[in-house]
mmCIF file of N, CA, C and O in Angstrom:
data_model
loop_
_atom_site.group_PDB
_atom_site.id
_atom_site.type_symbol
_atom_site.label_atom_id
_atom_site.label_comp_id
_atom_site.label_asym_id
_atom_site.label_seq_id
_atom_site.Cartn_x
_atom_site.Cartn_y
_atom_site.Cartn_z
ATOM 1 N N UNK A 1 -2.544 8.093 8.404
ATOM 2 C CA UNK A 1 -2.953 6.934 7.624
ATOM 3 C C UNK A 1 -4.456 7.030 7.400
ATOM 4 O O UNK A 1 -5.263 6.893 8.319
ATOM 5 N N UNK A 2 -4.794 7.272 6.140
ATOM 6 C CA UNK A 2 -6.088 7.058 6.076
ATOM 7 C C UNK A 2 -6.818 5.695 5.485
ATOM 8 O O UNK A 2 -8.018 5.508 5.682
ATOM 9 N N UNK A 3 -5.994 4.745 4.736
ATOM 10 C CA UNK A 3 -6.702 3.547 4.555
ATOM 11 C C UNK A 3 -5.837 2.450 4.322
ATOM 12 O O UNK A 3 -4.610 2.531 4.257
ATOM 13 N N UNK A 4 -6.499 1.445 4.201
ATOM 14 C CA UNK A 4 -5.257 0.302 3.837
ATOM 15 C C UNK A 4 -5.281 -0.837 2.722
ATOM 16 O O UNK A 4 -6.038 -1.808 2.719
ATOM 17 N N UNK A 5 -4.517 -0.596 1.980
ATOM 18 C CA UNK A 5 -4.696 -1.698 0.562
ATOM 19 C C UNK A 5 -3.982 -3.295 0.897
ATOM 20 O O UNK A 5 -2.927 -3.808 1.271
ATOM 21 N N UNK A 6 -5.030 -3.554 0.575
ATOM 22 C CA UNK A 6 -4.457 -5.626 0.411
ATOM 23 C C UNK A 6 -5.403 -5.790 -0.730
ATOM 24 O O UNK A 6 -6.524 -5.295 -0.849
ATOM 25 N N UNK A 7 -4.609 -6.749 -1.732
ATOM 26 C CA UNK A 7 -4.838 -7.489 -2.643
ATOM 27 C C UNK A 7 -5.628 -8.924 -2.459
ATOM 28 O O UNK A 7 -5.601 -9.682 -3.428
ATOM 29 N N UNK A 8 -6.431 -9.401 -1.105
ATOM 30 C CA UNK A 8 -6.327 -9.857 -0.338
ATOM 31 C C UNK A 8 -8.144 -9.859 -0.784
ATOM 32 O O UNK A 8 -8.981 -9.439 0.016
ATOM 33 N N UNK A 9 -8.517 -10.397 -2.160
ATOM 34 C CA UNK A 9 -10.226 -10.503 -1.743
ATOM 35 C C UNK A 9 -11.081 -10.787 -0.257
ATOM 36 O O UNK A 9 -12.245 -10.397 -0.154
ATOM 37 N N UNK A 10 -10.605 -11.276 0.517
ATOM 38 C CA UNK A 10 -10.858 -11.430 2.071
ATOM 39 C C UNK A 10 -10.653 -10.641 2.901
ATOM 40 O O UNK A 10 -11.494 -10.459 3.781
ATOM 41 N N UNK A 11 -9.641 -10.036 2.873
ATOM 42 C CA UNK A 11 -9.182 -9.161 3.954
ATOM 43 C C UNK A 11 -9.794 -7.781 3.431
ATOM 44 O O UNK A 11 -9.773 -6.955 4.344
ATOM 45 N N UNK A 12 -10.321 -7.284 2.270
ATOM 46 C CA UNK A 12 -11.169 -5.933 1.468
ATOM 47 C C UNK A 12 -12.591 -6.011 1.824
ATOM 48 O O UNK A 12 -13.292 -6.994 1.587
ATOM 49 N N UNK A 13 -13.013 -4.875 2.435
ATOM 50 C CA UNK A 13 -14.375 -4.635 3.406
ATOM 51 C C UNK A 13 -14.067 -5.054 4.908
ATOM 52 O O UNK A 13 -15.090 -5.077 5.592
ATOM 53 N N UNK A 14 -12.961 -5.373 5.549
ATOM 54 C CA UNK A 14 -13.084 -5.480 6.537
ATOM 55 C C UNK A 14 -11.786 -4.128 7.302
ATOM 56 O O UNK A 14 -10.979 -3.339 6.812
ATOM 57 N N UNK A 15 -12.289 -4.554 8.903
ATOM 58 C CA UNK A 15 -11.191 -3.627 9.517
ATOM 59 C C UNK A 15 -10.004 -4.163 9.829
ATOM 60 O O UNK A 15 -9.781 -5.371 9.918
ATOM 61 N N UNK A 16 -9.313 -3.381 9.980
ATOM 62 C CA UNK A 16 -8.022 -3.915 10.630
ATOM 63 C C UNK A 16 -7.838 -3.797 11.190
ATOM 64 O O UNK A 16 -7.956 -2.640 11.596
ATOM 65 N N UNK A 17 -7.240 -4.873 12.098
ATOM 66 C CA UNK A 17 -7.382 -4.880 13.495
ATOM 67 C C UNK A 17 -6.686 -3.864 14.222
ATOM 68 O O UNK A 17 -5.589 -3.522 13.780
ATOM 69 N N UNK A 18 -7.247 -3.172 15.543
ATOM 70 C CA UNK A 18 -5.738 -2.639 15.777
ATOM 71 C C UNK A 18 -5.992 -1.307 15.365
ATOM 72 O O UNK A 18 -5.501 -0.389 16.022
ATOM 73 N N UNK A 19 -6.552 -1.120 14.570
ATOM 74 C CA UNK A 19 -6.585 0.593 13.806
ATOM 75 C C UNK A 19 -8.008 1.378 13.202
ATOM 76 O O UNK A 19 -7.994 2.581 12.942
ATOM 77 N N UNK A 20 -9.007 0.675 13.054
ATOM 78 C CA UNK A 20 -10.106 1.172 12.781
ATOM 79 C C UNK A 20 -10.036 1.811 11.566
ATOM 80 O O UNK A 20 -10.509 2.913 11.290
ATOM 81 N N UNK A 21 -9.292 0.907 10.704
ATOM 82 C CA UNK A 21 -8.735 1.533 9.103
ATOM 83 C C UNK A 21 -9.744 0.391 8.527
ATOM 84 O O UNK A 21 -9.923 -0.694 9.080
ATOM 85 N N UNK A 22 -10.424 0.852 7.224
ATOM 86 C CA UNK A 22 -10.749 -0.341 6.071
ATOM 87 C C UNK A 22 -9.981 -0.794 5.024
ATOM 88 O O UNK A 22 -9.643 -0.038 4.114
ATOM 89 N N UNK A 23 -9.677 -1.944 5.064
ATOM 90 C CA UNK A 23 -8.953 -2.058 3.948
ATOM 91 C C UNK A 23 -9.758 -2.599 2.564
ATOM 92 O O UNK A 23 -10.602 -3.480 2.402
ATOM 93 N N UNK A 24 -9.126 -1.695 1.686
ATOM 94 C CA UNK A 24 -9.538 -1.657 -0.019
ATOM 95 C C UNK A 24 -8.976 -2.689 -0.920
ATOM 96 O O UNK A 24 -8.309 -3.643 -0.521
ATOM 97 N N UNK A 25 -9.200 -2.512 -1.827
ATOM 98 C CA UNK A 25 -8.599 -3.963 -3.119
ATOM 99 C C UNK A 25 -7.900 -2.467 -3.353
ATOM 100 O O UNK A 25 -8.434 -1.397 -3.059
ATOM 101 N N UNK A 26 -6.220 -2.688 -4.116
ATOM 102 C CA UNK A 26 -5.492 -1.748 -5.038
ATOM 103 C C UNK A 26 -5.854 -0.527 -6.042
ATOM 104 O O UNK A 26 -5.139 0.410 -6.399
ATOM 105 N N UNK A 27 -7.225 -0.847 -6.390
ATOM 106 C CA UNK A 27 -7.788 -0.017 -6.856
ATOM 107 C C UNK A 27 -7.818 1.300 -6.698
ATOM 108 O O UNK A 27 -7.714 2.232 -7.495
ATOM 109 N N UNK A 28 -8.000 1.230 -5.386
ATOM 110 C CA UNK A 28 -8.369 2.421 -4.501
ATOM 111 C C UNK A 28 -7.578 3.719 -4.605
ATOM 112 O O UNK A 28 -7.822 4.922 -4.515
ATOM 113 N N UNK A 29 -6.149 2.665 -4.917
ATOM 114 C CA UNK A 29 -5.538 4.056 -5.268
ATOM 115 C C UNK A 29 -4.882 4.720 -6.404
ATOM 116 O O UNK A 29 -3.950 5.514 -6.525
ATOM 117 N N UNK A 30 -6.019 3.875 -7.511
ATOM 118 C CA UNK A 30 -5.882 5.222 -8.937
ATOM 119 C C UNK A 30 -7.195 6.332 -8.380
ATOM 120 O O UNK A 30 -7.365 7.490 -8.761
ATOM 121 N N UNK A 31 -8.128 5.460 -7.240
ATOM 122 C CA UNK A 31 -9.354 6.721 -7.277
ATOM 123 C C UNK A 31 -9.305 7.732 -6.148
ATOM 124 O O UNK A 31 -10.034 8.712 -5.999
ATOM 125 N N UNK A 32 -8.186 7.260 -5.286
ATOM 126 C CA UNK A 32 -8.122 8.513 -4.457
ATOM 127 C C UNK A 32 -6.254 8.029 -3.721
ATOM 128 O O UNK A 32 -5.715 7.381 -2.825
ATOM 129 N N UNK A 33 -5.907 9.041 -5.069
ATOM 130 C CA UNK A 33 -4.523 9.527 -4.534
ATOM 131 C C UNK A 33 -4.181 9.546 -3.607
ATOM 132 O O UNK A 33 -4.993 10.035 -2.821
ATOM 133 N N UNK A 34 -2.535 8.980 -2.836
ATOM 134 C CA UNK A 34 -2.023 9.770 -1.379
ATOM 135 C C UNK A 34 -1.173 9.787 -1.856
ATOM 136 O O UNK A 34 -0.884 8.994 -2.753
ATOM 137 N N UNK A 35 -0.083 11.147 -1.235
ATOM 138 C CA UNK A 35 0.943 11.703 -1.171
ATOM 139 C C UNK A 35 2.461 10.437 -0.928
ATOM 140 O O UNK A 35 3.446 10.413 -1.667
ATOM 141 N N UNK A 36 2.273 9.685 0.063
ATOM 142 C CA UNK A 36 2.902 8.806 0.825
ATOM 143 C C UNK A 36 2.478 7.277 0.621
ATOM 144 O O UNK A 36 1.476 7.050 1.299
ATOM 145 N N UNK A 37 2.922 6.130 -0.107
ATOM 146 C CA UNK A 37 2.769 5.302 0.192
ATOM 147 C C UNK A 37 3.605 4.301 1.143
ATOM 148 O O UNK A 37 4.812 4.204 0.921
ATOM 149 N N UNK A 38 3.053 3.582 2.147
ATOM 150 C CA UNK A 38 3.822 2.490 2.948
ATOM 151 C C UNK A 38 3.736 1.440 2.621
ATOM 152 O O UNK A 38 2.572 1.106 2.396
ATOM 153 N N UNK A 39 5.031 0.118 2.359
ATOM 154 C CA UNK A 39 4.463 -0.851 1.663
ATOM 155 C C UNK A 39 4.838 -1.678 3.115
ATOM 156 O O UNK A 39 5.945 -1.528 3.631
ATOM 157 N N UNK A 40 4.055 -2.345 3.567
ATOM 158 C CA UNK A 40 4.563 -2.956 4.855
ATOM 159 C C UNK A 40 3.813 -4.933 4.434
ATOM 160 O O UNK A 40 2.756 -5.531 4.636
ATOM 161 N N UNK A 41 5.027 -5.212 3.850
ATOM 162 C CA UNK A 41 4.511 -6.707 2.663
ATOM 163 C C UNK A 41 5.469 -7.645 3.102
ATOM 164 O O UNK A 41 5.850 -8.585 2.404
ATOM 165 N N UNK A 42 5.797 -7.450 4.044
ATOM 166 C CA UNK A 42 7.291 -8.079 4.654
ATOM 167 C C UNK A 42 7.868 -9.016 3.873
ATOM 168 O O UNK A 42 8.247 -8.032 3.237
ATOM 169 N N UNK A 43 8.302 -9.916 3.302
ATOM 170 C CA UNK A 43 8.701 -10.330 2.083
ATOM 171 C C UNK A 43 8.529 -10.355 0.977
ATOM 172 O O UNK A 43 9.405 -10.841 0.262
ATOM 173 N N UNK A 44 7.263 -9.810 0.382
ATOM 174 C CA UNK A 44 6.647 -9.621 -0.401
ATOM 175 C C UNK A 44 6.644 -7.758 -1.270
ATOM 176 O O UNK A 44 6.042 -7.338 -2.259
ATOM 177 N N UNK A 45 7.584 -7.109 -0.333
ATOM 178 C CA UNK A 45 7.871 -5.584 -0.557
ATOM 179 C C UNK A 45 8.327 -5.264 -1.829
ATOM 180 O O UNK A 45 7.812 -4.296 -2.389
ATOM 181 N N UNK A 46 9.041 -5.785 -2.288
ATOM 182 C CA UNK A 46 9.952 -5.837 -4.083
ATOM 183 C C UNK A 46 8.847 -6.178 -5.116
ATOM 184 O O UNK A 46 8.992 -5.564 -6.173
ATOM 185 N N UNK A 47 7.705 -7.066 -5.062
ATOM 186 C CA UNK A 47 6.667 -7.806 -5.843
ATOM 187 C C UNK A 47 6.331 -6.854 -5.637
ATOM 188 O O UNK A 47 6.633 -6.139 -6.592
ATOM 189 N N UNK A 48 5.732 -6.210 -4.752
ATOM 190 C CA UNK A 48 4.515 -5.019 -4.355
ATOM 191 C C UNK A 48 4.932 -3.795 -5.146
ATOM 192 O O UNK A 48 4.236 -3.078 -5.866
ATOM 193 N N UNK A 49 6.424 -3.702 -4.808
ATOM 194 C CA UNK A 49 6.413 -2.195 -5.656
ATOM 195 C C UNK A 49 6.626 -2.067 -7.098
ATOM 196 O O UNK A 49 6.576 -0.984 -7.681
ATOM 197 N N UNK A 50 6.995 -3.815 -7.982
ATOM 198 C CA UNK A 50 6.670 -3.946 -9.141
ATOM 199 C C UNK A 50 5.764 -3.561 -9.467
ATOM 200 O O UNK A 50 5.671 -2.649 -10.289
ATOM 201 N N UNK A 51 4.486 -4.336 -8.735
ATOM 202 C CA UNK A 51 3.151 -3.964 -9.117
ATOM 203 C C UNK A 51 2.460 -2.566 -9.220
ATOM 204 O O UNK A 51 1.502 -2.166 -9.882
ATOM 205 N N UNK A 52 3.119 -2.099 -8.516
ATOM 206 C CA UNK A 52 2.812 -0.593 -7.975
ATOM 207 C C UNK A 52 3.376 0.328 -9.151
ATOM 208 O O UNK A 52 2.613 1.102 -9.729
ATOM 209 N N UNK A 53 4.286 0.263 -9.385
ATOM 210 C CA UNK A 53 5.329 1.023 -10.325
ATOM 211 C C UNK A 53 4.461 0.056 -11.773
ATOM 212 O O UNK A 53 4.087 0.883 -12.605
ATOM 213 N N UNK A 54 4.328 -0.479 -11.931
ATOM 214 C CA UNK A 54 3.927 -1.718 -13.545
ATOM 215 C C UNK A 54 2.192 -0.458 -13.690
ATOM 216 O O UNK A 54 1.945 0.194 -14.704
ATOM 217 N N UNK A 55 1.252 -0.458 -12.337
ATOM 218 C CA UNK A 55 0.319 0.400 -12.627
ATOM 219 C C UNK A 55 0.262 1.317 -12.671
ATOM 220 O O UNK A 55 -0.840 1.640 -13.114
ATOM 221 N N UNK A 56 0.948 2.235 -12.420
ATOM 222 C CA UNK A 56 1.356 3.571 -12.777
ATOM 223 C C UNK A 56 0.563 4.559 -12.043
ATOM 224 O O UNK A 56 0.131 5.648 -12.421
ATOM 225 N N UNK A 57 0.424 3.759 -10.544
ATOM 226 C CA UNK A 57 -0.099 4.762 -9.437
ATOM 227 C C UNK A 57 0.378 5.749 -9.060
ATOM 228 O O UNK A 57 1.192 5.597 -8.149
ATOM 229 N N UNK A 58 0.174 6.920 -9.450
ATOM 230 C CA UNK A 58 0.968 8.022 -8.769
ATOM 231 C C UNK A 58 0.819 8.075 -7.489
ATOM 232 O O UNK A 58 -0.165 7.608 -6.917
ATOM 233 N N UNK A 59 2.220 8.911 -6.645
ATOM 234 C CA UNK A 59 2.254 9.125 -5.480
ATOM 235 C C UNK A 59 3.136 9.720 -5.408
ATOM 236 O O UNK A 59 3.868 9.471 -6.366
ATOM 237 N N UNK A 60 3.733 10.780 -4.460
ATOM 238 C CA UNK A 60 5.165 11.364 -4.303
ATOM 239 C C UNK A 60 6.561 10.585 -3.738
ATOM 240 O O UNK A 60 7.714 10.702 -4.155
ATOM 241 N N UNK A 61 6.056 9.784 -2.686
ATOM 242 C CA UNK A 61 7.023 8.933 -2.013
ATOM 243 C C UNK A 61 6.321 7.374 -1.769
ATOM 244 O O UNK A 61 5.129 7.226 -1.502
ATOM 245 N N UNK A 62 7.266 6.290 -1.910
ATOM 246 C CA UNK A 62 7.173 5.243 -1.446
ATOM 247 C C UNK A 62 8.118 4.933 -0.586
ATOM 248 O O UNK A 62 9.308 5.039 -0.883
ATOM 249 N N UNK A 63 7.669 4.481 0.671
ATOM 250 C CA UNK A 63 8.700 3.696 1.380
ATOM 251 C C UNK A 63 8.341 2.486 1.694
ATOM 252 O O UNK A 63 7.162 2.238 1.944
ATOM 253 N N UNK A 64 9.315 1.530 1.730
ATOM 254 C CA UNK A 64 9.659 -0.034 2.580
ATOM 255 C C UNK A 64 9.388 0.116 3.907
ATOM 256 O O UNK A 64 9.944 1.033 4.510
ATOM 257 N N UNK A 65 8.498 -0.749 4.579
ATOM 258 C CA UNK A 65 9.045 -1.079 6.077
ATOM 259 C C UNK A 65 9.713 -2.376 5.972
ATOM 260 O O UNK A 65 9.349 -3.402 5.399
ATOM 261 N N UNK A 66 11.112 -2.027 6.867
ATOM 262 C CA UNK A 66 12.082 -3.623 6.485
ATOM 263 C C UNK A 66 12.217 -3.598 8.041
ATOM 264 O O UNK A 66 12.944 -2.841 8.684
ATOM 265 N N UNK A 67 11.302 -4.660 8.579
ATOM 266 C CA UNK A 67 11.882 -4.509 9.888
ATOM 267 C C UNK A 67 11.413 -3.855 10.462
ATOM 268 O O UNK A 67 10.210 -3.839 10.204
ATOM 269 N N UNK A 68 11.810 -2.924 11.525
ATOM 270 C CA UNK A 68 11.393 -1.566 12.455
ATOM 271 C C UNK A 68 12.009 0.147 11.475
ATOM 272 O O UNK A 68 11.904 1.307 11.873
ATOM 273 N N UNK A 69 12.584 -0.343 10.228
ATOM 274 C CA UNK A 69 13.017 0.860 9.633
ATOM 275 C C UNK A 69 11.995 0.989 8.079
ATOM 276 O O UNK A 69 11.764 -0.048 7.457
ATOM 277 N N UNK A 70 11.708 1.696 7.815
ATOM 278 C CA UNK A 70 11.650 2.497 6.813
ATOM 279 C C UNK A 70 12.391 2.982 5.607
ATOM 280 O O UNK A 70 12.905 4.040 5.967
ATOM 281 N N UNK A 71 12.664 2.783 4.536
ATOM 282 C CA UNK A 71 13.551 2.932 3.459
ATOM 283 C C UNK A 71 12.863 3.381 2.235
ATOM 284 O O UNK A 71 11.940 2.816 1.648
ATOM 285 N N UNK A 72 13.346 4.280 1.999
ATOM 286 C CA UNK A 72 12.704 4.952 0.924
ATOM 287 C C UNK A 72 12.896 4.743 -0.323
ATOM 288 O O UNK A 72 13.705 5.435 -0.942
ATOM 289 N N UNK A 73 12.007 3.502 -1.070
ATOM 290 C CA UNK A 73 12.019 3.292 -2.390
ATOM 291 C C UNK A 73 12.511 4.046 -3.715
ATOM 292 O O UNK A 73 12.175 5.203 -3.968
ATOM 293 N N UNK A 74 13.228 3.377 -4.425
ATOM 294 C CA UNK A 74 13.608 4.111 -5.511
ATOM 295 C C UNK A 74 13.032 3.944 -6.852
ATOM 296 O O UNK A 74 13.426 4.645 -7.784
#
């Protein structure tokens, strides 16, 4: 994991707790690509990958965390 996106004007420039990750505004990732995205939005996972898929972020894989599992977006 190298960083973490929230849409979240508040929660962008700060750390997260727990991980010593920064989290970015969405942006971040038309300017620096990853291979893997995790959407961990817990009810909010289906909106997220609209949005995601509507901007036309490339990436190779998306997965859901639903729970303690992982599901690999289609």
């Amino acid at each position: 994991v190298r960083f973490i996106v929230d849409s979240s004007p508040f929660k962008q420039g700060q750390i997260a707790p727990g991980t010593n990750l920064t989290v970015y505004p969405p942006q971040k990732l038309h300017k620096d690509p990853v291979d893997v995205l995790i959407l961990a939005c817990a009810g909010f996972n289906n909106e997220v990958l609209k949005s995601i898929k509507d901007s036309k972020i490339i990436t190779a894989k998306i997965y859901l965390l639903n729970g303690l599992n992982l599901e690999e977006a289609l």
